[in-house]
Amino acid sequence: MGTNPARTHPARTHPVRTSRDSGTTERPVPLWAERVARLLPLVALPVCLWRLPIGFGHQMGMDVAPETWPRWQLVAYVLTLSLLTEAFALLCRGLVRPWGETVPHWVPKAGGKRIPPFLVIVPAALSGLLFTALLVDWALCTFHIGGFSDAPYTHPGWQVLASVVSGLFALWGPMVLALTYAYWRRRQLPITAR
């Protein structure tokens, strides 16, 4: 009796390391994609925290005129923007989770139905491209390329801190595009082709 090489060497059947807690996705989620999805909210957190003092009138070292909005509007705007940023980062987890492939069962009428891949891929790719444009803008302004510049700062330390915080946030675009690519790869073939 011969042995099945696929059984003795599981790496030959699944060359990509996969996450153990990827749930019941149609196909295994690559471990790198799971890690990127977990990093997204953490990459966004510094810029969310950076914004909060601005809502309360602190300029965070920027040498610009203070906002003329009423304080309550500025605080509401900054809090809403920060909450939406983190919500979007958490929503990107759907690119590696079962609820990004199948409508959750608690949703009336549509629960349990398979989500067509393009309904996820198109908005994710567009968002990734939009945030990649922010990365380009960040690079142009931070390194003063082609006459671009960022806000003036009262001290170089503030400028370095702002560049690091916004630079982390600017990584969002490529991260979302990488997750979208992994999602597309997992869902491009019919389920019967597994």
PDB file of N, CA, C and O in Angstrom, residues 38-53 81-83 85-87 89 164-166 168-170 172:
ATOM      1  N   ARG A  38      -5.973  42.558  11.258  1.00  0.00           N
ATOM      2  CA  ARG A  38      -5.895  42.895  12.681  1.00  0.00           C
ATOM      3  C   ARG A  38      -5.125  44.187  12.917  1.00  0.00           C
ATOM      4  O   ARG A  38      -5.370  44.900  13.890  1.00  0.00           O
ATOM      5  N   LEU A  39      -4.167  44.481  12.051  1.00  0.00           N
ATOM      6  CA  LEU A  39      -3.357  45.691  12.204  1.00  0.00           C
ATOM      7  C   LEU A  39      -4.100  46.970  11.791  1.00  0.00           C
ATOM      8  O   LEU A  39      -3.772  48.044  12.282  1.00  0.00           O
ATOM      9  N   LEU A  40      -5.059  46.863  10.889  1.00  0.00           N
ATOM     10  CA  LEU A  40      -5.727  48.064  10.370  1.00  0.00           C
ATOM     11  C   LEU A  40      -6.256  48.994  11.469  1.00  0.00           C
ATOM     12  O   LEU A  40      -5.985  50.198  11.430  1.00  0.00           O
ATOM     13  N   PRO A  41      -7.026  48.499  12.456  1.00  0.00           N
ATOM     14  CA  PRO A  41      -7.499  49.430  13.495  1.00  0.00           C
ATOM     15  C   PRO A  41      -6.353  50.037  14.302  1.00  0.00           C
ATOM     16  O   PRO A  41      -6.443  51.186  14.734  1.00  0.00           O
ATOM     17  N   LEU A  42      -5.267  49.281  14.490  1.00  0.00           N
ATOM     18  CA  LEU A  42      -4.133  49.803  15.254  1.00  0.00           C
ATOM     19  C   LEU A  42      -3.370  50.863  14.472  1.00  0.00           C
ATOM     20  O   LEU A  42      -2.845  51.812  15.054  1.00  0.00           O
ATOM     21  N   VAL A  43      -3.312  50.713  13.162  1.00  0.00           N
ATOM     22  CA  VAL A  43      -2.648  51.710  12.314  1.00  0.00           C
ATOM     23  C   VAL A  43      -3.450  53.008  12.291  1.00  0.00           C
ATOM     24  O   VAL A  43      -2.893  54.098  12.213  1.00  0.00           O
ATOM     25  N   ALA A  44      -4.765  52.891  12.399  1.00  0.00           N
ATOM     26  CA  ALA A  44      -5.628  54.076  12.376  1.00  0.00           C
ATOM     27  C   ALA A  44      -5.700  54.772  13.728  1.00  0.00           C
ATOM     28  O   ALA A  44      -5.990  55.969  13.796  1.00  0.00           O
ATOM     29  N   LEU A  45      -5.455  54.042  14.806  1.00  0.00           N
ATOM     30  CA  LEU A  45      -5.633  54.596  16.146  1.00  0.00           C
ATOM     31  C   LEU A  45      -4.794  55.844  16.426  1.00  0.00           C
ATOM     32  O   LEU A  45      -5.319  56.818  16.980  1.00  0.00           O
ATOM     33  N   PRO A  46      -3.501  55.889  16.067  1.00  0.00           N
ATOM     34  CA  PRO A  46      -2.726  57.107  16.372  1.00  0.00           C
ATOM     35  C   PRO A  46      -3.317  58.377  15.752  1.00  0.00           C
ATOM     36  O   PRO A  46      -3.361  59.415  16.403  1.00  0.00           O
ATOM     37  N   VAL A  47      -3.798  58.308  14.517  1.00  0.00           N
ATOM     38  CA  VAL A  47      -4.354  59.519  13.907  1.00  0.00           C
ATOM     39  C   VAL A  47      -5.676  59.891  14.573  1.00  0.00           C
ATOM     40  O   VAL A  47      -6.000  61.076  14.706  1.00  0.00           O
ATOM     41  N   CYS A  48      -6.427  58.894  15.027  1.00  0.00           N
ATOM     42  CA  CYS A  48      -7.674  59.189  15.744  1.00  0.00           C
ATOM     43  C   CYS A  48      -7.369  59.905  17.060  1.00  0.00           C
ATOM     44  O   CYS A  48      -8.046  60.873  17.416  1.00  0.00           O
ATOM     45  N   LEU A  49      -6.358  59.425  17.768  1.00  0.00           N
ATOM     46  CA  LEU A  49      -5.966  60.070  19.022  1.00  0.00           C
ATOM     47  C   LEU A  49      -5.365  61.454  18.783  1.00  0.00           C
ATOM     48  O   LEU A  49      -5.554  62.374  19.581  1.00  0.00           O
ATOM     49  N   TRP A  50      -4.649  61.595  17.669  1.00  0.00           N
ATOM     50  CA  TRP A  50      -4.049  62.888  17.308  1.00  0.00           C
ATOM     51  C   TRP A  50      -5.140  63.941  17.077  1.00  0.00           C
ATOM     52  O   TRP A  50      -4.979  65.096  17.433  1.00  0.00           O
ATOM     53  N   ARG A  51      -6.253  63.526  16.486  1.00  0.00           N
ATOM     54  CA  ARG A  51      -7.331  64.473  16.176  1.00  0.00           C
ATOM     55  C   ARG A  51      -8.054  64.988  17.424  1.00  0.00           C
ATOM     56  O   ARG A  51      -8.580  66.097  17.409  1.00  0.00           O
ATOM     57  N   LEU A  52      -8.163  64.165  18.443  1.00  0.00           N
ATOM     58  CA  LEU A  52      -9.002  64.513  19.590  1.00  0.00           C
ATOM     59  C   LEU A  52      -8.648  65.855  20.230  1.00  0.00           C
ATOM     60  O   LEU A  52      -9.545  66.678  20.456  1.00  0.00           O
ATOM     61  N   PRO A  53      -7.380  66.148  20.533  1.00  0.00           N
ATOM     62  CA  PRO A  53      -7.075  67.461  21.112  1.00  0.00           C
ATOM     63  C   PRO A  53      -7.439  68.622  20.174  1.00  0.00           C
ATOM     64  O   PRO A  53      -7.787  69.711  20.640  1.00  0.00           O
ATOM     65  N   LEU A  81     -15.497  61.630  13.104  1.00  0.00           N
ATOM     66  CA  LEU A  81     -14.480  61.224  12.137  1.00  0.00           C
ATOM     67  C   LEU A  81     -13.615  60.091  12.694  1.00  0.00           C
ATOM     68  O   LEU A  81     -13.330  59.112  11.992  1.00  0.00           O
ATOM     69  N   SER A  82     -13.237  60.190  13.959  1.00  0.00           N
ATOM     70  CA  SER A  82     -12.416  59.147  14.576  1.00  0.00           C
ATOM     71  C   SER A  82     -13.189  57.842  14.713  1.00  0.00           C
ATOM     72  O   SER A  82     -12.654  56.756  14.445  1.00  0.00           O
ATOM     73  N   LEU A  83     -14.452  57.911  15.115  1.00  0.00           N
ATOM     74  CA  LEU A  83     -15.269  56.704  15.239  1.00  0.00           C
ATOM     75  C   LEU A  83     -15.505  56.051  13.877  1.00  0.00           C
ATOM     76  O   LEU A  83     -15.454  54.826  13.752  1.00  0.00           O
ATOM     77  N   THR A  85     -13.527  56.273  11.297  1.00  0.00           N
ATOM     78  CA  THR A  85     -12.240  55.712  10.880  1.00  0.00           C
ATOM     79  C   THR A  85     -12.053  54.320  11.471  1.00  0.00           C
ATOM     80  O   THR A  85     -11.723  53.369  10.762  1.00  0.00           O
ATOM     81  N   GLU A  86     -12.287  54.196  12.778  1.00  0.00           N
ATOM     82  CA  GLU A  86     -12.130  52.893  13.427  1.00  0.00           C
ATOM     83  C   GLU A  86     -13.200  51.904  12.953  1.00  0.00           C
ATOM     84  O   GLU A  86     -12.923  50.717  12.790  1.00  0.00           O
ATOM     85  N   ALA A  87     -14.414  52.384  12.713  1.00  0.00           N
ATOM     86  CA  ALA A  87     -15.475  51.498  12.219  1.00  0.00           C
ATOM     87  C   ALA A  87     -15.114  50.947  10.842  1.00  0.00           C
ATOM     88  O   ALA A  87     -15.313  49.758  10.563  1.00  0.00           O
ATOM     89  N   ALA A  89     -12.092  50.562   9.688  1.00  0.00           N
ATOM     90  CA  ALA A  89     -10.989  49.610   9.890  1.00  0.00           C
ATOM     91  C   ALA A  89     -11.530  48.260  10.344  1.00  0.00           C
ATOM     92  O   ALA A  89     -11.077  47.210   9.878  1.00  0.00           O
ATOM     93  N   VAL A 164       4.838  61.004  11.501  1.00  0.00           N
ATOM     94  CA  VAL A 164       4.770  59.583  11.866  1.00  0.00           C
ATOM     95  C   VAL A 164       3.314  59.133  11.985  1.00  0.00           C
ATOM     96  O   VAL A 164       2.922  58.094  11.443  1.00  0.00           O
ATOM     97  N   VAL A 165       2.510  59.927  12.683  1.00  0.00           N
ATOM     98  CA  VAL A 165       1.101  59.571  12.889  1.00  0.00           C
ATOM     99  C   VAL A 165       0.363  59.511  11.555  1.00  0.00           C
ATOM    100  O   VAL A 165      -0.352  58.542  11.260  1.00  0.00           O
ATOM    101  N   SER A 166       0.530  60.530  10.734  1.00  0.00           N
ATOM    102  CA  SER A 166      -0.173  60.534   9.446  1.00  0.00           C
ATOM    103  C   SER A 166       0.433  59.518   8.482  1.00  0.00           C
ATOM    104  O   SER A 166      -0.266  58.960   7.638  1.00  0.00           O
ATOM    105  N   LEU A 168       1.593  56.521   9.341  1.00  0.00           N
ATOM    106  CA  LEU A 168       0.967  55.237   9.691  1.00  0.00           C
ATOM    107  C   LEU A 168      -0.421  55.128   9.056  1.00  0.00           C
ATOM    108  O   LEU A 168      -0.780  54.114   8.478  1.00  0.00           O
ATOM    109  N   PHE A 169      -1.181  56.200   9.180  1.00  0.00           N
ATOM    110  CA  PHE A 169      -2.528  56.209   8.618  1.00  0.00           C
ATOM    111  C   PHE A 169      -2.491  56.062   7.099  1.00  0.00           C
ATOM    112  O   PHE A 169      -3.346  55.416   6.506  1.00  0.00           O
ATOM    113  N   ALA A 170      -1.480  56.640   6.477  1.00  0.00           N
ATOM    114  CA  ALA A 170      -1.363  56.576   5.014  1.00  0.00           C
ATOM    115  C   ALA A 170      -1.073  55.165   4.520  1.00  0.00           C
ATOM    116  O   ALA A 170      -1.291  54.857   3.347  1.00  0.00           O
ATOM    117  N   TRP A 172      -2.770  52.701   5.219  1.00  0.00           N
ATOM    118  CA  TRP A 172      -4.075  52.058   5.081  1.00  0.00           C
ATOM    119  C   TRP A 172      -4.360  51.630   3.656  1.00  0.00           C
ATOM    120  O   TRP A 172      -4.852  50.541   3.427  1.00  0.00           O
TER     121      TRP A 172
END
